[in-house]
Coordinates of C-alpha atoms in Angstrom, one line a residue:
Chain A
X1 CA 109.7 -114.2 -64.3
X2 CA 106.2 -115.4 -64.8
X3 CA 106.9 -118.4 -62.7
X4 CA 108.1 -116.2 -59.8
X5 CA 105.4 -113.6 -60.0
X6 CA 102.5 -116.1 -59.8
X7 CA 103.0 -117.2 -56.1
X8 CA 103.7 -113.7 -54.9
X9 CA 100.6 -112.4 -56.7
X10 CA 98.5 -115.1 -55.1
X11 CA 100.1 -114.3 -51.7
X12 CA 99.2 -110.7 -52.1
X13 CA 95.7 -111.7 -53.2
X14 CA 95.4 -114.0 -50.2
X15 CA 96.4 -111.1 -47.9
X16 CA 93.8 -108.9 -49.5
X17 CA 91.2 -111.6 -49.0
X18 CA 92.3 -112.0 -45.4
X19 CA 92.0 -108.3 -44.7
X20 CA 88.7 -107.9 -46.5
X21 CA 87.3 -111.1 -45.0
X22 CA 88.1 -110.2 -41.4
X23 CA 87.1 -106.6 -41.8
X24 CA 83.7 -107.8 -43.0
X25 CA 83.5 -110.3 -40.2
X26 CA 84.7 -107.9 -37.5
X27 CA 81.4 -106.2 -36.4
X28 CA 79.7 -109.6 -36.2
X29 CA 82.6 -111.3 -34.5
X30 CA 82.7 -108.7 -31.7
X31 CA 79.1 -109.6 -30.7
X32 CA 79.6 -113.3 -31.4
X33 CA 82.8 -113.6 -29.4
X34 CA 81.8 -111.1 -26.7
X35 CA 78.3 -112.3 -25.9
X36 CA 78.3 -116.0 -27.0
X37 CA 81.8 -117.6 -27.1
X38 CA 83.4 -115.9 -24.1
X39 CA 80.3 -116.6 -21.9
X40 CA 80.4 -120.2 -23.0
X41 CA 84.0 -120.5 -21.9
X42 CA 83.3 -118.7 -18.6
X43 CA 80.3 -121.0 -18.1
X44 CA 82.6 -124.1 -18.0
X45 CA 84.9 -122.4 -15.6
X46 CA 82.2 -121.3 -13.2
X47 CA 80.7 -124.8 -13.3
X48 CA 83.9 -126.0 -11.6
X49 CA 83.6 -123.5 -8.7
X50 CA 81.2 -122.9 -5.8
X51 CA 80.5 -119.4 -7.0
X52 CA 77.4 -117.5 -5.8
X53 CA 75.8 -114.2 -6.4
X54 CA 78.3 -112.3 -4.3
X55 CA 81.6 -114.1 -4.6
X56 CA 83.3 -115.8 -7.5
X57 CA 83.9 -118.8 -5.2
X58 CA 86.7 -121.4 -5.1
X59 CA 87.7 -124.1 -7.4
X60 CA 86.0 -127.3 -6.4
X61 CA 86.8 -129.6 -9.4
X62 CA 84.0 -131.8 -10.6
X63 CA 82.1 -131.9 -7.3
X64 CA 79.2 -129.9 -8.7
X65 CA 78.7 -132.5 -11.3
X66 CA 79.0 -135.3 -8.8
X67 CA 76.4 -133.6 -6.6
X68 CA 74.0 -133.4 -9.5
X69 CA 73.6 -137.2 -9.7
X70 CA 72.5 -137.4 -6.1
X71 CA 70.2 -134.3 -6.2
X72 CA 66.7 -135.7 -6.5
X73 CA 65.2 -132.4 -7.5
X74 CA 67.6 -132.2 -10.5
X75 CA 67.0 -135.8 -11.4
X76 CA 63.3 -135.3 -11.4
X77 CA 63.7 -132.2 -13.6
X78 CA 65.9 -134.2 -15.9
X79 CA 63.3 -136.9 -16.1
X80 CA 60.5 -134.4 -16.9
X81 CA 62.6 -132.7 -19.5
X82 CA 63.2 -136.0 -21.2
X83 CA 59.5 -136.8 -21.1
X84 CA 58.7 -133.5 -22.7
X85 CA 61.3 -134.1 -25.4
X86 CA 60.3 -137.7 -26.1
X87 CA 56.7 -136.9 -26.3
X88 CA 56.8 -133.6 -28.2
X89 CA 59.5 -134.1 -30.8
X90 CA 57.9 -137.1 -32.6
X91 CA 54.4 -135.7 -32.3
X92 CA 55.5 -132.3 -33.6
X93 CA 57.3 -133.8 -36.6
X94 CA 54.5 -136.2 -37.5
X95 CA 51.8 -133.6 -37.1
X96 CA 53.5 -131.0 -39.1
X97 CA 54.4 -133.5 -41.8
X98 CA 50.7 -134.5 -42.0
X99 CA 49.4 -130.9 -42.1
X100 CA 52.0 -129.8 -44.7
X101 CA 51.2 -132.7 -47.0
X102 CA 47.5 -131.9 -46.7
X103 CA 47.9 -128.2 -47.5
X104 CA 50.9 -127.8 -49.8
X105 CA 49.0 -128.3 -53.0
X106 CA 46.3 -125.8 -52.1
X107 CA 45.9 -122.5 -53.8
X108 CA 48.1 -119.6 -52.8
X109 CA 45.8 -117.6 -50.4
X110 CA 44.4 -120.7 -48.8
X111 CA 47.8 -122.2 -48.3
X112 CA 49.1 -119.0 -46.7
X113 CA 46.0 -118.7 -44.5
X114 CA 46.6 -122.2 -43.1
X115 CA 50.3 -121.6 -42.7
X116 CA 49.7 -118.3 -40.8
X117 CA 47.1 -119.8 -38.5
X118 CA 49.4 -122.6 -37.5
X119 CA 52.2 -120.1 -37.0
X120 CA 50.0 -117.8 -34.9
X121 CA 50.9 -119.3 -31.5
X122 CA 54.6 -118.8 -32.2
X123 CA 54.2 -115.2 -33.1
X124 CA 51.7 -114.4 -30.2
X125 CA 54.6 -114.9 -27.8
X126 CA 55.1 -117.2 -24.9
X127 CA 53.8 -114.8 -22.3
X128 CA 50.5 -114.0 -24.0
X129 CA 50.0 -117.6 -24.9
X130 CA 50.7 -118.7 -21.3
X131 CA 48.4 -116.1 -19.8
X132 CA 45.4 -117.2 -22.0
X133 CA 46.1 -120.9 -21.5
X134 CA 46.1 -120.3 -17.7
X135 CA 42.6 -119.0 -18.1
X136 CA 41.5 -121.8 -20.4
X137 CA 42.8 -124.4 -17.9
X138 CA 41.3 -122.6 -14.9
X139 CA 39.5 -124.8 -12.5
X140 CA 36.4 -122.6 -12.1
X141 CA 36.3 -120.1 -15.0
X142 CA 38.2 -122.1 -17.6
X143 CA 36.6 -123.0 -20.9
X144 CA 38.2 -126.4 -21.1
X145 CA 36.4 -127.8 -18.1
X146 CA 33.2 -126.4 -19.5
X147 CA 33.6 -128.0 -22.9
X148 CA 34.4 -131.5 -21.7
X149 CA 32.2 -131.2 -18.6
X150 CA 28.6 -132.2 -18.0
X151 CA 27.2 -129.1 -19.8
X152 CA 29.4 -129.7 -22.8
X153 CA 30.5 -133.0 -24.2
X154 CA 29.9 -134.7 -20.9
X155 CA 33.3 -136.5 -20.8
X156 CA 34.0 -135.7 -17.2
X157 CA 31.9 -135.1 -14.1
X158 CA 32.8 -132.1 -11.9
X159 CA 35.9 -130.1 -12.5
X160 CA 39.5 -131.0 -13.2
X161 CA 42.2 -128.8 -11.7
X162 CA 44.4 -129.2 -14.8
X163 CA 47.5 -127.3 -13.7
X164 CA 47.1 -128.1 -10.0
X165 CA 47.1 -131.8 -10.3
X166 CA 50.4 -133.7 -10.9
X167 CA 48.5 -136.2 -13.0
X168 CA 47.6 -133.7 -15.7
X169 CA 50.0 -130.7 -15.2
X170 CA 52.9 -132.0 -17.3
X171 CA 50.5 -133.1 -20.1
X172 CA 48.9 -129.7 -20.1
X173 CA 52.2 -128.0 -20.5
X174 CA 53.3 -130.4 -23.3
X175 CA 50.0 -129.5 -25.1
X176 CA 50.8 -125.8 -25.0
X177 CA 54.4 -126.4 -26.0
X178 CA 53.0 -128.5 -29.0
X179 CA 50.8 -125.6 -30.2
X180 CA 53.8 -123.2 -30.1
X181 CA 56.2 -125.7 -31.8
X182 CA 54.5 -126.8 -35.0
X183 CA 54.5 -123.5 -36.8
X184 CA 58.0 -123.5 -38.1
X185 CA 58.1 -127.2 -39.0
X186 CA 55.0 -126.7 -41.1
X187 CA 56.5 -123.7 -43.0
X188 CA 59.6 -125.7 -43.6
X189 CA 57.8 -128.9 -44.7
X190 CA 55.5 -127.0 -47.0
X191 CA 58.4 -125.5 -48.8
X192 CA 60.3 -128.8 -48.9
X193 CA 57.3 -130.6 -50.4
X194 CA 57.0 -127.9 -53.0
X195 CA 60.6 -128.4 -54.0
X196 CA 60.4 -132.1 -54.5
X197 CA 61.4 -133.0 -58.0
X198 CA 58.1 -133.5 -59.9
X199 CA 59.6 -135.5 -62.8
X200 CA 60.5 -138.2 -60.3
X201 CA 57.0 -138.3 -58.9
X202 CA 55.5 -138.5 -62.4
X203 CA 57.9 -141.3 -63.3
X204 CA 56.9 -143.2 -60.2
X205 CA 53.2 -142.7 -61.0
X206 CA 53.6 -143.9 -64.5
X207 CA 55.2 -147.0 -63.1
X208 CA 52.1 -147.5 -61.1
X209 CA 53.2 -146.5 -57.6
X210 CA 50.4 -145.7 -55.1
X211 CA 50.2 -142.3 -53.4
X212 CA 51.6 -144.0 -50.3
X213 CA 54.6 -145.4 -52.1
X214 CA 55.2 -142.1 -53.9
X215 CA 55.4 -140.5 -50.5
X216 CA 57.7 -142.9 -48.8
X217 CA 60.0 -143.8 -51.7
X218 CA 60.2 -140.5 -53.6
X219 CA 59.3 -137.5 -51.4
X220 CA 60.5 -138.7 -48.0
X221 CA 64.1 -139.3 -49.0
X222 CA 64.3 -135.9 -50.6
X223 CA 63.0 -134.2 -47.5
X224 CA 65.5 -135.8 -45.2
X225 CA 67.6 -132.6 -44.7
X226 CA 64.5 -130.7 -43.7
X227 CA 63.4 -133.4 -41.4
X228 CA 66.8 -133.4 -39.8
X229 CA 66.7 -129.6 -39.3
X230 CA 63.2 -129.9 -37.8
X231 CA 64.3 -132.6 -35.4
X232 CA 67.2 -130.6 -34.2
X233 CA 65.3 -127.3 -33.7
X234 CA 62.3 -129.1 -32.0
X235 CA 64.6 -130.9 -29.7
X236 CA 66.4 -127.7 -28.7
X237 CA 63.0 -125.9 -28.2
X238 CA 61.7 -128.7 -26.1
X239 CA 64.8 -128.7 -23.9
X240 CA 64.4 -124.9 -23.5
X241 CA 60.8 -125.0 -22.3
X242 CA 60.9 -122.3 -19.6
X243 CA 58.3 -119.6 -19.8
X244 CA 55.4 -122.0 -19.6
X245 CA 56.8 -123.6 -16.5
X246 CA 57.7 -120.3 -14.8
X247 CA 54.4 -118.7 -15.5
X248 CA 52.0 -121.6 -15.0
X249 CA 53.3 -123.9 -12.2
X250 CA 56.6 -122.6 -11.0
X251 CA 58.0 -126.0 -11.3
X252 CA 55.4 -127.5 -9.0
X253 CA 53.0 -130.4 -9.6
X254 CA 55.7 -132.6 -11.2
X255 CA 56.5 -130.1 -14.0
X256 CA 60.0 -129.0 -13.0
X257 CA 62.4 -129.0 -15.9
X258 CA 66.1 -128.5 -16.1
X259 CA 65.8 -125.1 -17.6
X260 CA 63.5 -123.9 -14.8
X261 CA 65.6 -125.7 -12.2
X262 CA 68.7 -123.7 -13.4
X263 CA 66.8 -120.5 -13.1
X264 CA 65.5 -121.4 -9.7
X265 CA 68.9 -122.5 -8.4
X266 CA 70.6 -119.4 -9.7
X267 CA 68.0 -116.8 -8.6
X268 CA 65.3 -118.1 -6.4
X269 CA 66.9 -120.6 -4.0
X270 CA 66.9 -118.6 -0.8
X271 CA 69.1 -120.3 1.7
X272 CA 72.2 -118.8 0.1
X273 CA 71.9 -116.2 -2.6
X274 CA 72.5 -117.7 -6.0
X275 CA 74.2 -121.0 -6.5
X276 CA 75.9 -119.9 -9.6
X277 CA 78.5 -122.6 -9.8
X278 CA 76.0 -125.4 -9.3
X279 CA 73.4 -123.9 -11.7
X280 CA 76.1 -123.6 -14.3
X281 CA 77.0 -127.2 -13.9
X282 CA 73.4 -128.1 -14.8
X283 CA 73.7 -125.8 -17.8
X284 CA 76.8 -127.7 -19.0
X285 CA 75.1 -131.0 -18.5
X286 CA 72.0 -129.8 -20.5
X287 CA 74.3 -128.5 -23.3
X288 CA 76.1 -131.9 -23.4
X289 CA 72.7 -133.8 -23.7
X290 CA 71.6 -131.5 -26.5
X291 CA 74.9 -131.9 -28.2
X292 CA 74.7 -135.7 -28.0
X293 CA 71.1 -135.8 -29.2
X294 CA 71.9 -133.5 -32.2
X295 CA 74.9 -135.7 -33.1
X296 CA 72.7 -138.9 -33.0
X297 CA 70.1 -137.3 -35.2
X298 CA 72.7 -136.2 -37.7
X299 CA 74.2 -139.6 -37.7
X300 CA 70.9 -141.4 -38.2
X301 CA 69.9 -139.0 -41.0
X302 CA 73.3 -139.5 -42.8
X303 CA 72.9 -143.3 -42.7
X304 CA 69.5 -143.1 -44.3
Chain B
X1 CA 46.7 -137.2 -65.7
X2 CA 45.8 -139.3 -62.8
X3 CA 42.3 -140.2 -62.1
X4 CA 41.4 -139.8 -58.4
X5 CA 39.9 -142.9 -56.9
X6 CA 36.8 -142.5 -54.7
X7 CA 38.9 -143.6 -51.7
X8 CA 41.5 -140.8 -52.0
X9 CA 38.8 -138.2 -52.7
X10 CA 37.1 -139.2 -49.4
X11 CA 40.4 -139.0 -47.7
X12 CA 41.0 -135.5 -49.0
X13 CA 37.5 -134.5 -47.9
X14 CA 38.0 -135.8 -44.4
X15 CA 41.5 -134.3 -44.1
X16 CA 40.1 -130.8 -45.1
X17 CA 37.5 -131.1 -42.4
X18 CA 40.1 -132.0 -39.8
X19 CA 42.3 -129.2 -41.0
X20 CA 39.6 -126.6 -40.6
X21 CA 38.8 -127.9 -37.0
X22 CA 42.5 -127.7 -36.2
X23 CA 42.7 -124.2 -37.6
X24 CA 39.9 -123.1 -35.3
X25 CA 41.7 -124.7 -32.3
X26 CA 45.0 -123.0 -33.2
X27 CA 43.3 -119.6 -33.6
X28 CA 41.2 -119.9 -30.5
X29 CA 43.8 -118.7 -27.9
X30 CA 44.2 -115.5 -29.9
X31 CA 40.5 -115.1 -30.3
X32 CA 40.1 -115.7 -26.5
X33 CA 42.7 -113.0 -25.7
X34 CA 41.1 -110.4 -27.8
X35 CA 37.5 -111.0 -26.8
X36 CA 38.6 -111.5 -23.2
X37 CA 40.3 -108.1 -23.2
X38 CA 36.9 -106.4 -24.0
X39 CA 34.7 -108.5 -21.7
X40 CA 33.2 -107.1 -18.6
X41 CA 34.0 -108.6 -15.2
X42 CA 30.6 -110.3 -15.1
X43 CA 31.2 -112.1 -18.4
X44 CA 34.6 -113.3 -17.3
X45 CA 33.7 -114.6 -13.9
X46 CA 30.6 -116.3 -15.2
X47 CA 30.8 -119.9 -14.0
X48 CA 27.5 -121.4 -15.1
X49 CA 28.1 -120.9 -18.8
X50 CA 30.8 -119.8 -21.2
X51 CA 30.5 -116.3 -22.7
X52 CA 31.8 -117.0 -26.2
X53 CA 31.2 -113.4 -27.4
X54 CA 31.3 -110.4 -25.1
X55 CA 27.7 -109.5 -24.1
X56 CA 29.0 -105.9 -24.2
X57 CA 32.3 -104.6 -25.4
X58 CA 33.9 -102.6 -22.5
X59 CA 37.3 -100.8 -22.2
X60 CA 37.4 -101.3 -18.4
X61 CA 40.3 -103.9 -18.6
X62 CA 42.5 -101.5 -20.6
X63 CA 41.6 -98.7 -18.2
X64 CA 42.6 -100.9 -15.2
X65 CA 45.8 -101.9 -17.0
X66 CA 46.9 -98.3 -17.7
X67 CA 46.1 -97.2 -14.1
X68 CA 48.1 -100.0 -12.6
X69 CA 51.6 -98.6 -12.7
X70 CA 53.3 -95.6 -14.2
X71 CA 56.7 -94.8 -15.7
X72 CA 58.3 -92.0 -17.6
X73 CA 57.2 -92.1 -21.2
X74 CA 60.9 -92.0 -22.3
X75 CA 64.3 -91.7 -20.8
X76 CA 67.2 -90.7 -23.0
X77 CA 70.4 -91.7 -21.2
X78 CA 74.0 -90.6 -21.9
X79 CA 75.6 -93.9 -22.9
X80 CA 78.0 -95.3 -20.3
X81 CA 77.5 -92.3 -18.0
X82 CA 77.0 -94.7 -15.1
X83 CA 80.7 -95.5 -15.4
X84 CA 81.5 -92.0 -14.3
X85 CA 78.8 -90.8 -11.9
X86 CA 79.4 -91.2 -8.2
X87 CA 76.3 -93.2 -7.3
X88 CA 76.6 -95.4 -10.5
X89 CA 73.4 -94.2 -12.0
X90 CA 72.8 -93.1 -15.6
X91 CA 72.6 -89.4 -16.5
X92 CA 69.6 -88.5 -18.6
X93 CA 69.5 -86.0 -21.5
X94 CA 65.7 -85.9 -21.3
X95 CA 63.0 -87.7 -19.3
X96 CA 59.5 -87.8 -20.6
X97 CA 56.3 -87.1 -18.5
X98 CA 54.8 -89.9 -16.4
X99 CA 52.6 -92.2 -18.4
X100 CA 50.9 -95.5 -17.9
X101 CA 53.7 -98.1 -17.6
X102 CA 52.1 -100.3 -20.3
X103 CA 52.9 -97.5 -22.9
X104 CA 56.5 -97.4 -21.7
X105 CA 56.7 -101.2 -21.9
X106 CA 55.5 -101.1 -25.5
X107 CA 58.0 -98.4 -26.4
X108 CA 60.8 -100.4 -24.8
X109 CA 59.8 -103.6 -26.6
X110 CA 59.7 -101.8 -30.0
X111 CA 63.0 -100.1 -29.3
X112 CA 64.7 -103.3 -28.2
X113 CA 63.4 -105.3 -31.1
X114 CA 64.2 -102.7 -33.7
X115 CA 67.7 -102.1 -32.4
X116 CA 68.4 -105.8 -32.3
X117 CA 67.0 -106.2 -35.8
X118 CA 69.1 -103.4 -37.3
X119 CA 72.3 -104.5 -35.6
X120 CA 71.8 -108.1 -36.5
X121 CA 71.0 -107.4 -40.2
X122 CA 73.9 -105.1 -40.6
X123 CA 76.5 -107.3 -39.0
X124 CA 75.1 -110.6 -40.3
X125 CA 74.9 -109.4 -43.9
X126 CA 78.6 -108.4 -43.9
X127 CA 79.7 -111.5 -42.1
X128 CA 77.6 -113.9 -44.2
X129 CA 79.0 -112.4 -47.4
X130 CA 82.6 -112.7 -46.1
X131 CA 82.0 -116.4 -45.1
X132 CA 80.5 -117.2 -48.4
X133 CA 82.7 -115.3 -50.8
X134 CA 86.0 -114.4 -49.2
X135 CA 88.6 -117.1 -49.0
X136 CA 90.3 -115.9 -45.9
X137 CA 92.4 -118.1 -43.6
X138 CA 90.5 -119.6 -40.7
X139 CA 87.2 -119.4 -42.5
X140 CA 86.3 -123.1 -42.1
X141 CA 87.1 -123.0 -38.4
X142 CA 85.0 -119.9 -37.8
X143 CA 82.1 -121.4 -39.7
X144 CA 82.1 -124.6 -37.7
X145 CA 82.3 -122.6 -34.5
X146 CA 79.2 -120.8 -35.7
X147 CA 77.3 -124.0 -36.5
X148 CA 78.2 -125.5 -33.1
X149 CA 77.1 -122.4 -31.2
X150 CA 73.7 -122.5 -33.0
X151 CA 72.9 -125.9 -31.6
X152 CA 73.4 -124.7 -28.0
X153 CA 70.6 -123.4 -26.0
X154 CA 71.1 -119.7 -25.3
X155 CA 70.0 -120.1 -21.7
X156 CA 73.0 -122.2 -20.8
X157 CA 75.2 -119.2 -21.0
X158 CA 72.9 -117.1 -18.9
X159 CA 74.9 -116.7 -15.7
X160 CA 78.2 -115.7 -17.3
X161 CA 76.3 -113.3 -19.5
X162 CA 74.6 -111.8 -16.5
X163 CA 78.0 -111.3 -14.8
X164 CA 79.5 -109.9 -18.0
X165 CA 76.6 -107.4 -18.3
X166 CA 76.9 -106.3 -14.7
X167 CA 80.6 -105.7 -15.1
X168 CA 80.0 -103.7 -18.3
X169 CA 77.3 -101.9 -16.2
X170 CA 74.7 -102.8 -18.8
X171 CA 72.6 -105.0 -16.5
X172 CA 69.1 -103.6 -16.2
X173 CA 69.2 -101.9 -19.5
X174 CA 67.7 -103.0 -22.8
X175 CA 71.2 -103.3 -24.3
X176 CA 71.7 -106.3 -22.1
X177 CA 69.0 -108.1 -24.1
X178 CA 70.0 -106.6 -27.5
X179 CA 73.7 -107.5 -27.6
X180 CA 73.4 -111.2 -26.9
X181 CA 70.6 -111.3 -29.5
X182 CA 72.9 -109.7 -32.1
X183 CA 75.7 -112.1 -31.2
X184 CA 73.5 -115.2 -31.8
X185 CA 75.0 -116.7 -34.9
X186 CA 71.8 -117.8 -36.7
X187 CA 71.7 -114.6 -38.7
X188 CA 75.3 -115.1 -40.0
X189 CA 74.4 -118.6 -41.0
X190 CA 71.3 -117.5 -42.8
X191 CA 73.0 -114.7 -44.6
X192 CA 75.8 -117.1 -45.7
X193 CA 73.2 -119.3 -47.3
X194 CA 71.9 -116.4 -49.2
X195 CA 75.3 -115.0 -50.2
X196 CA 76.4 -118.4 -51.7
X197 CA 74.1 -117.8 -54.6
X198 CA 75.8 -114.6 -55.7
X199 CA 77.7 -115.5 -58.9
X200 CA 81.5 -115.1 -58.6
X201 CA 81.7 -113.5 -62.0
X202 CA 79.7 -110.5 -61.0
X203 CA 82.0 -109.8 -58.0
X204 CA 85.0 -110.3 -60.3
X205 CA 83.6 -107.8 -62.8
X206 CA 83.0 -105.3 -60.1
X207 CA 86.6 -105.7 -59.0
X208 CA 88.0 -105.3 -62.5
X209 CA 85.9 -102.1 -62.8
X210 CA 87.9 -100.8 -59.9
X211 CA 85.1 -100.9 -57.3
X212 CA 86.4 -101.0 -53.7
X213 CA 85.4 -103.9 -51.4
X214 CA 82.8 -101.7 -49.6
X215 CA 81.4 -100.4 -52.8
X216 CA 81.1 -103.9 -54.2
X217 CA 79.3 -104.9 -51.0
X218 CA 76.9 -102.0 -51.0
X219 CA 76.0 -101.8 -54.7
X220 CA 76.4 -105.4 -55.9
X221 CA 76.0 -107.7 -53.0
X222 CA 73.3 -105.9 -50.9
X223 CA 70.7 -105.8 -53.7
X224 CA 71.1 -109.5 -54.3
X225 CA 70.7 -110.6 -50.7
X226 CA 67.8 -108.3 -50.0
X227 CA 65.2 -111.0 -49.6
X228 CA 67.4 -112.7 -47.1
X229 CA 67.9 -109.5 -45.1
X230 CA 64.1 -109.1 -45.1
X231 CA 63.6 -112.5 -43.7
X232 CA 66.3 -112.1 -41.1
X233 CA 64.9 -108.7 -40.0
X234 CA 61.4 -110.1 -39.3
X235 CA 62.8 -113.2 -37.7
X236 CA 65.0 -111.2 -35.4
X237 CA 62.2 -108.8 -34.5
X238 CA 59.8 -111.6 -33.5
X239 CA 62.5 -113.6 -31.7
X240 CA 63.8 -110.6 -29.7
X241 CA 60.2 -109.5 -28.8
X242 CA 59.3 -112.9 -27.6
X243 CA 62.6 -113.8 -25.8
X244 CA 61.0 -113.8 -22.4
X245 CA 63.8 -115.6 -20.6
X246 CA 66.5 -113.1 -21.5
X247 CA 64.2 -110.2 -20.6
X248 CA 63.3 -111.7 -17.3
X249 CA 66.9 -112.2 -16.3
X250 CA 68.3 -108.9 -17.6
X251 CA 65.6 -106.3 -16.9
X252 CA 64.7 -105.3 -13.4
X253 CA 62.5 -102.3 -13.2
X254 CA 59.3 -100.7 -14.5
X255 CA 61.1 -98.3 -16.8
X256 CA 63.0 -101.0 -18.6
X257 CA 60.4 -103.8 -18.7
X258 CA 59.1 -104.8 -22.1
X259 CA 55.5 -105.5 -22.7
X260 CA 55.7 -109.3 -22.5
X261 CA 57.8 -109.1 -19.3
X262 CA 55.5 -106.4 -17.8
X263 CA 52.5 -108.6 -18.4
X264 CA 54.3 -111.5 -16.8
X265 CA 55.0 -109.5 -13.7
X266 CA 51.4 -108.4 -13.5
X267 CA 50.3 -112.0 -13.8
X268 CA 52.5 -112.9 -10.9
X269 CA 50.9 -110.3 -8.6
X270 CA 47.3 -110.2 -9.9
X271 CA 46.7 -113.6 -11.3
X272 CA 42.9 -113.3 -10.5
X273 CA 42.2 -110.3 -12.6
X274 CA 41.8 -112.2 -15.9
X275 CA 40.3 -109.3 -17.8
X276 CA 43.3 -107.1 -17.1
X277 CA 45.7 -109.9 -18.0
X278 CA 43.9 -110.4 -21.4
X279 CA 44.1 -106.7 -22.1
X280 CA 47.9 -106.9 -21.4
X281 CA 48.2 -110.0 -23.5
X282 CA 46.4 -108.3 -26.4
X283 CA 48.7 -105.3 -26.1
X284 CA 51.7 -107.6 -26.1
X285 CA 50.6 -109.8 -29.0
X286 CA 48.6 -107.7 -31.5
X287 CA 51.6 -105.4 -32.6
X288 CA 53.9 -108.4 -33.2
X289 CA 51.1 -110.3 -35.1
X290 CA 50.5 -107.3 -37.2
X291 CA 54.2 -107.1 -38.1
X292 CA 54.2 -110.8 -38.9
X293 CA 51.1 -110.7 -41.1
X294 CA 52.5 -107.7 -43.1
X295 CA 55.8 -109.3 -43.8
X296 CA 54.8 -113.0 -43.6
X297 CA 55.7 -113.6 -47.3
X298 CA 59.4 -112.7 -46.8
X299 CA 59.4 -114.5 -43.6
X300 CA 58.1 -117.9 -44.8
X301 CA 60.4 -117.8 -47.8
X302 CA 63.4 -116.8 -45.7
X303 CA 63.2 -119.4 -43.0
X304 CA 62.5 -122.1 -45.6
X305 CA 65.5 -121.1 -47.7
X306 CA 67.9 -121.0 -44.8
X307 CA 67.0 -124.5 -43.7
X308 CA 66.7 -126.1 -47.1
X309 CA 70.2 -125.1 -48.1
X310 CA 71.6 -125.8 -44.6

């Protein structure tokens, strides 16, 4: 009797868990499936067609993807995107690690003040940040030219047209992106540094380890999960850089990025309203790149 | 006790000086927005020197911003009424008086961010609890789907989302921004991390006492994951408010613009009127910064916790 009733009990229990579990999941699943998963699936389908704004187009196989590798505008956008990622990800990580290790032992209010200030550009929002930086960079009225110009530090003569010159434009955008990217990593690193096991640090110090050794041998390994998370979110953020481009240069002066190019192809290319199929193919390629990079970062972090 | 060597004390001193300089640089754009919003045209267009502090605080820029465009202060639509009307337009219960469009944009942004926040917190709290504590079939698959989706850039699905919204006749309404925000799985992930820490014995005890699933959730689980919900609420609010890309693609008229989007459209047409743009930027950023400063404690705890455990 007891032997028979046990499996049926657990089956009833399992059913109960199933029903309760899915009922609790249901509201969230409706939104998640409806507005994330289904669009993702449709995205792949559209990328295999020549759809535009008015028609759903015909199946064209992989020709959109093949066309991408001969499209010089796309390749340039891809190159710029990689430049942004390669420059900003390591600098954001290193900078936020340095700032966090300098501030995490400070007293409560001082620590929160610093943390808030470095988070400010994130909260201010990309539009407000972009509008004010456009003014700072302005050729004639901008404060940057004044500060480093003859009347300020005297580093340059005359004026530099920061956003209008292909030599500087991408660098200027990376700088703004940098200020809006370090906020979250600093918050995360401060909390990770605070959670490092202090007994290990003390043990290392008793054994005569220098501050530098304590950092690399004790703290750094313990912060690996945080570093990994920061690498992934910063990479995704850098790939997504859009508002800065759209509001400052409209992709000109050598600042076109894949994200902006997708938007432009889908909505702004005038010869034929909306190259949806082609733009979606770019989206799929971008997603694949991000997926590969995230996977590599996970793998590297695991090995360490 | 460790005795600090002179070398490391000097390092600390230098690093604090660098930190303070950096802090000034990071705060500068915001300072520049706020002072710029109150500067006179002469101060702003001064090219021979930089006006660090307004020579005189004026409200001209705000006056110009409010005069620029107008929109009804509010429009309460009958949900989905555009499915049934002949011309495909919404029916309105009530339409407010004409007001400066910037006010309407503020109201829209607040409505959008609050609606997204409430929906996200409600759905994510339940789903996170189920993923952490309910052993239902398919749980592992669902969870890995959620983690994968989190790594994808939202913008990739933009075109299908746009088509979906227009076939649901939601394109051009704030809901077209709200629903995808709610669907974004970060919230579920965060709430799962928080729910993991609920002891199983407490849930067991509630069940033995005869509490229903819903009762257990509302009286036992909810109080324990409150800090997580607080963090998620503020996180969603800020993200939704600042999600310029989604707003740009989904919203198409003065009466549905949000304040960031409205300022961006003004920038596109009057990029020379810096004072007006700064007034707009101040209006777009000061409310959200205030919200952030009030709740920053929950926020910093929350995002740290979600990541450390993930």
